[in-house]
CSV table of C-alpha atoms in Angstrom, one decimal:
chain,number,residue,atom,x,y,z
A,1398,MET,CA,22.3,12.7,-14.8
A,1399,GLN,CA,24.7,12.6,-11.4
A,1400,SER,CA,20.9,11.6,-9.3
A,1401,THR,CA,19.6,9.1,-11.5
A,1402,ILE,CA,23.6,7.7,-11.0
A,1403,VAL,CA,23.2,7.9,-7.7
A,1404,SER,CA,19.9,6.5,-7.2
A,1405,TYR,CA,21.1,2.9,-9.5
A,1406,PHE,CA,23.6,2.6,-7.4
A,1407,VAL,CA,22.5,2.7,-3.9
A,1408,TYR,CA,20.0,0.3,-4.9
A,1409,GLN,CA,22.4,-1.8,-6.4
A,1410,LEU,CA,24.2,-2.0,-3.1
A,1411,THR,CA,21.2,-3.3,-1.8
A,1412,TYR,CA,20.9,-5.9,-4.3
A,1413,ASN,CA,20.3,-9.1,-3.1
A,1414,PRO,CA,21.3,-11.8,-6.3
A,1415,VAL,CA,20.0,-14.7,-4.3
A,1416,THR,CA,15.8,-13.2,-4.2
A,1417,LYS,CA,17.1,-10.6,-7.4
A,1418,LYS,CA,15.8,-7.8,-5.7
A,1419,GLY,CA,16.6,-5.2,-3.6
A,1420,ASP,CA,15.4,-2.8,-1.1
A,1421,ALA,CA,12.8,0.3,-2.9
A,1422,LEU,CA,13.3,1.9,0.9
A,1423,VAL,CA,16.3,3.2,0.4
A,1424,LEU,CA,15.3,4.8,-2.3
A,1425,GLY,CA,12.2,6.8,0.0
A,1426,LEU,CA,15.0,7.7,2.6
A,1427,MET,CA,17.4,9.2,-0.5
A,1428,GLY,CA,14.5,11.7,-0.4
A,1429,LEU,CA,14.0,12.3,2.7
A,1430,TRP,CA,17.1,13.2,3.2
A,1431,GLU,CA,17.9,15.6,0.2
A,1432,VAL,CA,14.3,16.9,1.9
A,1433,ILE,CA,15.0,17.8,5.0
A,1434,PRO,CA,17.7,20.6,4.5
A,1435,ALA,CA,15.9,21.5,1.1
A,1436,ILE,CA,12.6,23.2,3.4
A,1437,GLY,CA,14.9,23.3,6.3
A,1438,PHE,CA,17.2,25.9,5.0
A,1439,SER,CA,14.6,27.4,3.0
A,1440,LEU,CA,13.3,28.9,6.0
A,1441,PHE,CA,16.1,31.1,6.0
A,1442,SER,CA,17.8,30.6,2.4
A,1443,GLY,CA,15.1,32.9,0.7
A,1444,HIS,CA,16.1,35.9,2.7
A,1445,PHE,CA,19.7,36.3,2.1
A,1446,VAL,CA,19.3,35.2,-1.5
A,1447,ASP,CA,16.9,39.2,-1.4
A,1448,LEU,CA,20.4,41.2,0.5
A,1449,LEU,CA,22.9,39.7,-1.7
A,1450,GLU,CA,24.6,39.2,-5.0
A,1451,LYS,CA,22.4,36.7,-7.4
A,1452,LYS,CA,25.6,35.3,-9.4
A,1453,GLY,CA,28.3,35.3,-7.2
A,1454,LEU,CA,25.5,33.3,-5.1
A,1455,ILE,CA,25.2,30.6,-7.9
A,1456,LEU,CA,28.6,30.4,-8.5
A,1457,LYS,CA,29.4,29.3,-5.0
A,1458,CYS,CA,26.7,26.8,-5.1
A,1459,ILE,CA,27.4,25.5,-8.6
A,1460,ILE,CA,31.0,25.2,-6.7
A,1461,GLY,CA,29.5,23.3,-3.4
A,1462,TYR,CA,27.7,20.7,-6.5
A,1463,LEU,CA,30.8,20.1,-8.1
A,1464,LEU,CA,32.9,19.0,-4.6
A,1465,LEU,CA,29.8,17.0,-3.8
A,1466,THR,CA,30.1,15.2,-6.9
A,1467,VAL,CA,33.9,14.6,-6.5
A,1468,PHE,CA,32.4,13.2,-3.1
A,1469,PHE,CA,29.9,10.7,-4.9
A,1470,MET,CA,33.0,9.6,-7.1
A,1471,SER,CA,35.3,8.1,-4.4
A,1472,LEU,CA,32.5,6.5,-2.2
A,1473,ALA,CA,31.9,4.9,-6.4
A,1474,TRP,CA,35.4,4.7,-7.0
A,1475,PRO,CA,35.7,-0.2,-6.5
A,1476,GLY,CA,38.3,0.1,-4.0
A,1477,ALA,CA,36.2,2.4,-1.5
A,1478,HIS,CA,33.7,-0.8,-1.3
A,1479,THR,CA,36.7,-2.9,0.0
A,1480,VAL,CA,37.6,-0.3,2.8
A,1481,ILE,CA,34.1,1.1,4.3
A,1482,SER,CA,31.3,-1.6,4.3
A,1483,ARG,CA,28.4,-1.2,2.0
A,1484,HIS,CA,26.1,0.0,5.0
A,1485,TYR,CA,28.3,3.2,6.0
A,1486,ILE,CA,28.7,3.8,1.6
A,1487,ILE,CA,24.9,4.0,2.5
A,1488,TRP,CA,24.6,6.4,5.2
A,1489,LEU,CA,27.2,8.5,3.4
A,1490,ILE,CA,25.4,8.8,-0.4
A,1491,TYR,CA,22.6,10.0,2.1
A,1492,ALA,CA,24.7,12.8,3.3
A,1493,GLY,CA,26.4,14.1,0.2
A,1494,ILE,CA,22.8,14.1,-0.9
A,1495,PHE,CA,21.6,16.6,2.6
A,1496,VAL,CA,24.8,18.6,1.7
A,1497,GLY,CA,23.1,18.6,-1.8
A,1498,GLY,CA,19.8,19.3,-0.8
A,1499,ALA,CA,21.4,22.4,1.0
A,1500,LEU,CA,22.8,23.9,-1.5
A,1501,ARG,CA,19.7,23.5,-3.9
A,1502,ALA,CA,17.9,25.4,-1.2
A,1503,PHE,CA,19.4,27.9,-2.2
A,1504,LEU,CA,20.4,28.3,-6.0
A,1505,SER,CA,16.7,27.3,-6.9
A,1506,PRO,CA,15.3,30.8,-5.0
A,1507,ALA,CA,19.0,32.8,-6.7
A,1508,SER,CA,17.9,31.6,-10.3
A,1509,PHE,CA,14.6,32.1,-10.0
A,1510,ALA,CA,15.3,36.0,-8.7
A,1511,LEU,CA,17.7,36.0,-11.2
A,1512,MET,CA,16.1,34.9,-14.2
A,1513,GLY,CA,13.4,37.8,-12.8
A,1514,MET,CA,15.9,40.7,-13.4
A,1515,ILE,CA,17.6,40.3,-16.3
A,1516,LEU,CA,14.3,39.6,-18.5
A,1517,PRO,CA,11.0,42.9,-18.9
A,1518,ARG,CA,7.9,41.5,-17.5
A,1519,LYS,CA,6.5,41.3,-20.8
A,1520,LEU,CA,8.5,38.5,-22.1
A,1521,TYR,CA,8.6,36.3,-17.8
A,1522,ALA,CA,5.8,34.1,-20.0
A,1523,ASN,CA,7.4,33.2,-22.7
A,1524,ALA,CA,10.7,32.8,-21.2
A,1525,THR,CA,9.2,30.4,-18.9
A,1526,THR,CA,9.0,28.5,-21.6
A,1527,TRP,CA,12.4,28.6,-22.9
A,1528,SER,CA,13.7,27.9,-19.3
A,1529,SER,CA,12.4,25.2,-19.1
A,1530,THR,CA,13.1,23.3,-21.7
A,1531,ALA,CA,16.3,24.0,-21.3
A,1532,TRP,CA,15.8,22.2,-17.7
A,1533,GLN,CA,14.3,19.7,-19.3
A,1534,SER,CA,16.2,19.0,-21.7
A,1535,GLY,CA,19.3,18.6,-19.4
A,1536,PHE,CA,16.1,16.3,-17.9
A,1537,VAL,CA,16.1,14.0,-20.6
A,1538,ILE,CA,19.7,13.5,-21.7
A,1539,GLY,CA,21.4,13.7,-18.0
A,1540,PRO,CA,18.7,9.9,-17.8
A,1541,LEU,CA,19.5,9.0,-21.2
A,1542,LEU,CA,23.6,9.3,-20.6
A,1543,GLY,CA,23.7,8.0,-16.6
A,1544,GLY,CA,21.9,4.5,-17.7
A,1545,PHE,CA,24.3,4.4,-21.1
A,1546,LEU,CA,27.7,5.5,-18.7
A,1547,ILE,CA,26.7,3.0,-15.6
A,1548,ALA,CA,26.3,-0.2,-18.7
A,1549,ALA,CA,29.6,1.5,-20.6
A,1550,SER,CA,32.4,2.5,-18.2
A,1551,GLY,CA,30.6,1.6,-14.2
A,1552,PHE,CA,29.5,4.3,-11.6
A,1553,HIS,CA,32.6,6.0,-10.8
A,1554,GLY,CA,32.9,6.8,-14.9
A,1555,SER,CA,29.9,8.1,-15.6
A,1556,LEU,CA,30.4,10.7,-12.1
A,1557,ILE,CA,33.5,12.0,-13.5
A,1558,SER,CA,31.6,12.9,-16.9
A,1559,VAL,CA,29.3,14.2,-14.4
A,1560,GLY,CA,31.4,16.6,-12.8
A,1561,ALA,CA,33.3,18.2,-16.2
A,1562,ILE,CA,29.3,19.1,-17.1
A,1563,GLU,CA,28.9,20.7,-13.7
A,1564,LEU,CA,32.0,23.1,-14.7
A,1565,ILE,CA,30.2,23.9,-18.8
A,1566,SER,CA,27.2,25.2,-15.8
A,1567,LEU,CA,29.9,26.7,-14.0
A,1568,PHE,CA,31.5,28.6,-17.2
A,1569,ALA,CA,28.1,29.9,-18.0
A,1570,ILE,CA,26.8,31.6,-14.7
A,1571,ILE,CA,30.1,33.6,-14.6
A,1572,THR,CA,28.8,35.2,-18.1
A,1573,ILE,CA,26.0,36.8,-16.5
A,1574,PRO,CA,26.4,40.5,-15.4
A,1575,VAL,CA,26.4,41.2,-11.6
A,1576,GLN,CA,23.0,42.4,-11.1
A,1577,ALA,CA,21.6,44.7,-8.6
A,1578,ILE,CA,20.6,44.3,-4.8
A,1579,LEU,CA,16.8,45.7,-4.8
A,1580,LYS,CA,16.4,45.1,-1.1
A,1581,LYS,CA,19.2,46.5,0.7
A,1582,GLU,CA,18.1,47.9,4.3
A,1583,LYS,CA,18.0,44.9,6.8
A,1584,GLU,CA,15.9,44.0,8.8
A,1585,PRO,CA,15.6,41.1,11.7
A,1586,ILE,CA,15.2,38.0,9.5
A,1587,LEU,CA,12.1,36.3,10.9
A,1588,LYS,CA,9.9,39.2,10.0
A,1589,SER,CA,12.0,39.1,6.5
A,1590,LEU,CA,10.5,35.4,6.7
A,1591,GLY,CA,7.2,36.4,7.8
A,1592,GLU,CA,6.2,39.2,5.2
A,1593,GLY,CA,6.9,35.9,2.3
A,1594,LEU,CA,4.8,33.3,3.7
A,1595,ARG,CA,2.3,36.1,4.3
A,1596,PHE,CA,3.0,37.3,0.6
A,1597,VAL,CA,2.7,33.8,-0.2
A,1598,PHE,CA,-0.3,32.8,1.5
A,1599,SER,CA,-2.5,35.6,1.3
A,1600,THR,CA,-2.5,35.4,-2.6
A,1601,GLN,CA,-4.5,32.5,-3.7
A,1602,LEU,CA,-3.5,32.4,-7.1
A,1603,ILE,CA,0.0,31.7,-5.9
A,1604,LEU,CA,-0.8,29.5,-3.1
A,1605,ALA,CA,-3.0,27.7,-4.8
A,1606,ALA,CA,-0.7,26.8,-7.8
A,1607,LEU,CA,2.1,26.1,-5.3
A,1608,SER,CA,0.2,23.4,-3.7
A,1609,LEU,CA,-1.3,21.6,-6.4
A,1610,ASP,CA,1.8,21.3,-7.8
A,1611,MET,CA,3.1,19.9,-4.8
A,1612,PHE,CA,0.4,17.5,-4.1
A,1613,ALA,CA,0.4,15.9,-7.4
A,1614,VAL,CA,4.0,15.9,-7.5
A,1615,LEU,CA,3.9,14.8,-3.4
A,1616,PHE,CA,1.4,11.9,-4.6
A,1617,GLY,CA,2.7,10.7,-8.1
A,1618,GLY,CA,6.3,10.4,-7.1
A,1619,ALA,CA,6.7,6.9,-9.4
A,1620,VAL,CA,10.2,8.1,-11.0
A,1621,ALA,CA,11.1,7.1,-7.4
A,1622,LEU,CA,10.2,3.9,-8.1
A,1623,LEU,CA,12.0,3.3,-11.5
A,1624,PRO,CA,14.5,1.4,-10.5
A,1625,VAL,CA,12.2,-1.6,-9.1
A,1626,PHE,CA,10.4,-1.0,-12.1
A,1627,SER,CA,13.3,-2.0,-14.9
A,1628,ASN,CA,14.8,-4.5,-12.4
A,1629,GLU,CA,12.4,-6.8,-11.3
A,1630,ILE,CA,9.1,-6.0,-13.1
A,1631,LEU,CA,10.5,-5.1,-16.8
A,1632,LYS,CA,13.5,-6.6,-16.1
A,1633,THR,CA,15.0,-3.9,-18.9
A,1634,GLY,CA,18.6,-3.7,-16.7
A,1635,GLU,CA,20.2,-0.4,-16.8
A,1636,VAL,CA,20.5,1.3,-20.3
A,1637,GLY,CA,16.4,0.3,-19.7
A,1638,PHE,CA,15.9,2.6,-16.3
A,1639,GLY,CA,17.6,5.5,-18.5
A,1640,TRP,CA,15.1,5.8,-21.0
A,1641,MET,CA,12.6,5.7,-18.8
A,1642,ARG,CA,13.8,7.6,-16.5
A,1643,ALA,CA,13.9,10.5,-18.9
A,1644,ALA,CA,10.6,9.5,-20.2
A,1645,PRO,CA,8.7,12.4,-18.5
A,1646,GLY,CA,11.9,14.7,-20.1
A,1647,ILE,CA,11.1,14.0,-23.5
A,1648,GLY,CA,7.8,14.3,-23.4
A,1649,SER,CA,7.8,17.6,-21.2
A,1650,ILE,CA,10.7,19.2,-24.2
A,1651,ALA,CA,8.1,18.2,-26.6
A,1652,MET,CA,4.8,19.9,-25.4
A,1653,LEU,CA,7.4,23.0,-24.2
A,1654,MET,CA,8.9,23.6,-27.9
A,1655,LEU,CA,4.7,23.3,-29.0
A,1656,LEU,CA,4.1,26.5,-26.5
A,1657,SER,CA,6.9,28.8,-27.0
A,1658,PHE,CA,4.8,28.4,-30.5
A,1659,MET,CA,1.0,28.7,-28.8
A,1660,PRO,CA,0.9,29.8,-25.4
A,1661,LEU,CA,-1.3,29.3,-22.6
A,1662,LYS,CA,-3.9,32.7,-23.4
A,1663,LYS,CA,-7.6,31.0,-22.8
A,1664,LYS,CA,-8.3,29.7,-19.4
A,1665,PRO,CA,-5.6,29.2,-18.2
A,1666,GLY,CA,-6.1,27.5,-15.0
A,1667,ILE,CA,-8.9,24.9,-16.3
A,1668,LYS,CA,-5.9,24.0,-19.0
A,1669,LEU,CA,-3.5,24.0,-15.0
A,1670,LEU,CA,-6.2,21.7,-13.5
A,1671,LEU,CA,-6.9,19.3,-16.8
A,1672,SER,CA,-2.8,19.3,-17.4
A,1673,ILE,CA,-2.4,17.8,-12.9
A,1674,ALA,CA,-5.8,15.0,-13.9
A,1675,GLY,CA,-3.8,14.2,-16.5
A,1676,PHE,CA,-1.0,13.6,-14.2
A,1677,GLY,CA,-2.5,11.5,-12.3
A,1678,ILE,CA,-4.2,9.4,-15.1
A,1679,THR,CA,-1.0,8.6,-16.7
A,1680,THR,CA,0.6,7.6,-13.6
A,1681,ILE,CA,-2.4,5.3,-12.6
A,1682,LEU,CA,-2.1,3.8,-16.2
A,1683,PHE,CA,2.1,3.5,-15.4
A,1684,GLY,CA,1.4,1.7,-12.3
A,1685,LEU,CA,-1.0,-0.8,-13.6
A,1686,CYS,CA,2.0,-1.8,-17.0
A,1687,GLY,CA,3.2,-4.0,-14.1
A,1688,ASN,CA,0.3,-6.2,-13.9
A,1689,ILE,CA,0.4,-6.6,-17.5
A,1690,ALA,CA,0.7,-10.7,-18.4
A,1691,ASP,CA,2.3,-10.3,-21.6
A,1692,THR,CA,6.0,-8.9,-21.2
A,1693,THR,CA,7.1,-11.0,-24.1
A,1694,ILE,CA,10.6,-9.8,-25.5
A,1695,LEU,CA,9.9,-8.3,-29.1
A,1696,GLY,CA,13.5,-7.4,-29.2
A,1697,THR,CA,16.6,-5.7,-27.6
A,1698,VAL,CA,18.0,-1.8,-28.1
A,1699,PHE,CA,20.9,-1.0,-26.1
A,1700,GLY,CA,21.4,-4.5,-24.4
A,1701,CYS,CA,17.6,-3.1,-23.1
A,1702,ASN,CA,15.0,-5.7,-23.2
A,1703,ILE,CA,11.6,-4.1,-25.0
A,1704,SER,CA,8.3,-5.6,-23.9
A,1705,TRP,CA,4.9,-4.6,-24.8
A,1706,ALA,CA,4.8,-3.9,-21.1
A,1707,PHE,CA,7.7,-1.5,-21.4
A,1708,LEU,CA,6.5,0.2,-24.6
A,1709,LEU,CA,3.6,1.2,-23.2
A,1710,ALA,CA,4.9,2.3,-19.3
A,1711,PHE,CA,7.5,4.7,-21.8
A,1712,PHE,CA,4.3,6.2,-23.7
A,1713,MET,CA,2.9,7.1,-19.9
A,1714,LEU,CA,6.2,8.4,-18.7
A,1715,LEU,CA,6.3,10.3,-22.3
A,1716,LEU,CA,2.5,11.7,-21.7
A,1717,GLY,CA,3.2,12.4,-18.2
A,1718,GLY,CA,5.5,14.7,-18.8
A,1719,MET,CA,4.1,16.1,-21.4
A,1720,PHE,CA,1.0,17.2,-19.3
A,1721,ASP,CA,3.6,18.1,-16.2
A,1722,ALA,CA,5.0,20.8,-18.8
A,1723,VAL,CA,1.7,22.6,-18.8
A,1724,SER,CA,1.8,23.5,-15.2
A,1725,VAL,CA,5.2,24.0,-14.8
A,1726,VAL,CA,4.7,26.9,-17.5
A,1727,ILE,CA,1.5,27.6,-15.3
A,1728,ARG,CA,2.6,28.3,-12.7
A,1729,SER,CA,6.6,29.8,-12.9
A,1730,THR,CA,4.8,32.5,-15.1
A,1731,VAL,CA,1.9,32.9,-11.9
A,1732,LEU,CA,5.3,33.3,-9.7
A,1733,GLN,CA,7.3,35.9,-11.5
A,1734,LEU,CA,4.3,37.9,-12.5
A,1735,TYR,CA,2.8,38.4,-9.3
A,1736,THR,CA,5.4,38.3,-7.1
A,1737,PRO,CA,7.3,42.0,-6.5
A,1738,ASP,CA,10.7,42.8,-7.4
A,1739,ASN,CA,12.4,42.9,-3.9
A,1740,MET,CA,10.5,40.6,-2.7
A,1741,ARG,CA,11.4,37.4,-5.1
A,1742,GLY,CA,13.8,35.6,-3.0
A,1743,ARG,CA,11.3,34.8,-0.3
A,1744,VAL,CA,8.9,33.7,-1.8
A,1745,ALA,CA,11.0,31.7,-4.8
A,1746,ALA,CA,12.3,30.0,-1.0
A,1747,VAL,CA,8.2,29.2,-0.3
A,1748,ASN,CA,8.1,27.6,-3.5
A,1749,THR,CA,11.4,25.8,-3.3
A,1750,MET,CA,9.9,24.4,-0.2
A,1751,PHE,CA,6.5,23.4,-1.5
A,1752,ILE,CA,7.9,22.0,-4.6
A,1753,SER,CA,11.2,21.1,-4.9
A,1754,SER,CA,10.8,19.4,-1.9
A,1755,SER,CA,7.8,17.6,-2.8
A,1756,ASN,CA,9.9,15.7,-5.4
A,1757,GLU,CA,11.8,14.0,-2.2
A,1758,LEU,CA,8.9,14.2,-0.1
A,1759,GLY,CA,7.2,11.8,-2.7
A,1760,ALA,CA,9.8,10.1,-3.7
A,1761,MET,CA,10.1,9.3,0.2
A,1762,GLU,CA,6.1,8.7,0.3
A,1763,SER,CA,6.3,6.3,-2.8
A,1764,GLY,CA,9.4,4.0,-1.1
A,1765,ILE,CA,6.6,3.6,1.9
A,1766,THR,CA,3.9,2.5,0.6
A,1767,ALA,CA,6.1,0.7,-2.1
A,1768,ARG,CA,7.5,-1.3,1.3
A,1769,TRP,CA,3.4,-1.4,2.5
A,1770,MET,CA,1.5,-2.5,0.0
A,1771,GLY,CA,3.5,-3.1,-2.7
A,1772,THR,CA,5.5,-1.4,-6.5
A,1773,VAL,CA,1.8,-1.9,-8.2
A,1774,PRO,CA,0.1,-0.8,-5.5
A,1775,ALA,CA,1.4,2.7,-4.3
A,1776,VAL,CA,2.3,4.1,-8.1
A,1777,VAL,CA,-2.0,3.2,-8.5
A,1778,PHE,CA,-2.5,5.0,-5.9
A,1779,GLY,CA,-0.4,8.2,-5.7
A,1780,GLY,CA,-2.2,8.8,-9.0
A,1781,CYS,CA,-5.4,8.3,-7.5
A,1782,MET,CA,-4.8,10.9,-4.8
A,1783,THR,CA,-3.9,13.5,-7.3
A,1784,LEU,CA,-6.9,12.9,-8.9
A,1785,ALA,CA,-8.1,14.0,-5.6
A,1786,VAL,CA,-6.2,16.9,-5.2
A,1787,VAL,CA,-7.0,18.7,-8.3
A,1788,GLY,CA,-10.6,18.2,-7.2
A,1789,PHE,CA,-10.1,19.7,-3.9
A,1790,THR,CA,-8.1,22.6,-5.5
A,1791,TYR,CA,-11.0,23.4,-7.9
A,1792,LEU,CA,-13.4,24.0,-5.6
A,1793,ALA,CA,-10.9,25.4,-2.6
A,1794,ALA,CA,-10.0,27.9,-5.4
A,1795,PRO,CA,-12.7,29.7,-7.6
A,1796,MET,CA,-9.6,32.5,-8.7
A,1797,MET,CA,-7.8,29.8,-10.0
A,1798,ARG,CA,-10.7,28.9,-13.1
A,1799,THR,CA,-10.8,32.8,-14.1
A,1800,LEU,CA,-6.3,33.0,-14.3
A,1801,LYS,CA,-4.8,35.4,-16.8
A,1802,LEU,CA,-1.0,35.3,-17.6
A,1803,THR,CA,-0.2,38.8,-18.2
A,1804,PRO,CA,1.8,41.4,-16.6
A,1805,PRO,CA,-0.5,43.2,-13.4
A,1806,LYS,CA,-0.9,46.8,-14.4
A,1807,GLU,CA,2.2,48.3,-12.3
A,1808,LYS,CA,1.9,51.2,-9.1
A,1809,ALA,CA,2.2,54.4,-10.0
C-alpha cells in the first residue's frame, strides 16, 4: 500500500500540466535507491540473522517501518511544499526508500528463518502456499486501498492508514513465541558470509530457482510503469492505477488458493519453467495493450474510465500474477527444503539479494528503457528477455527438469 502511494506521489511531483506527462525515470530511480541497500546490507544481514533471535529482530524492523511511514507522511503534508521544493522532496523520498531497503534486507531473511523454525518440514510446501496467499492478499488489498484513498483523502491521509495497518502487524508478531538461537558459535563475518554464498552457488537447484526468478522479474518489471499507463496511455486515473497495481495479486491469490488444494507434485521443475514463460508472454501482451487504437470509454466505475484496452491490460496483469504464483511456491519450497537450519538466515539473505532486489532493479530497468525506447517498447522488450532467460535455464540447469518437492532424507 505504501509503495503504491509513494510511487504515485513521486510521479505526480514530476507531472507537467502543459505536456500532461510525468517523468517515468523517477519511478526507475525509486527502484535503484531501494536495491542498493537491499543488496549491500544483505551481504551482512544473513550472518546476524543466524546469530540473533528472529522474533525480536522482526519487531525492530516493523518499528523501523512505522517511523519511515511517519517520515513519508511529513513529506506528503500539503504544507511541506511551501517549505521544501519539489526537487528536494523527491530526494528526501529517495532517502526514505533507501532506509526501507535496508530494513527489508534484515526483515526478509528473519521472516524466512522464523517460518522454517515454527513449522515441521513435511508442511513446508503447503505452508509456503498459505504464506504466499497471505502476502498476496496484502499485495492486492494494499494497492486497491491506496488508489481509493489517494482519490478520497490525498497522499497524507492515505499514509496515515498505512501506519495504522503496520501497527496491526506489530501486534501480530508479538503473539509468536521467542525461538531458540540455533547458531550460537561466533565466527568471522567474512567466513560466515562465504559459507552462505558457497552453499547457494554449489547447490544447482537453489541457484537455478533463484536465478530464473531474479532475471524474470528483472526484465518483466512492467508494474513499475503502471503510473505511466494509467495516466498517459489508458487514461484511467488513480482508481484505475490501483486496480491495475492489484491485478497481479488478484491472479496470484486465485492460483495460490487452487494450489492449496491441488499441490504441485508432478514435474514441478518443468511447471516452474512454463510459469515463468507464461509470465513473459503476458508481459508482452500487456505492453501491446498500449498500442490498441480503440480506447473508447465503455463506462466509469468509481471514477475509473473503462475501455477495451484497460480490460485487456488488467486481464494480462491478472494472468501474469497467476503464473508468478506458481514460481513463488516452487522457489520458496525449494529454499525451505534444501537449506540447513543453521544457515537459513544466510541463505535467505542471498535470496533477498537475488529476488527482492530484482524488483527494484527491474523497476530501474523499466524506467531507463522507457526513457530510451518508449514505454510500450520497453515492456515488450522485457517480456522477450524473460522468455530468453527461461530457454537458457532449461539448457543450463538439467536438475531443474527432475526437481521433486519432497523433504530430503535427514542425515543420521
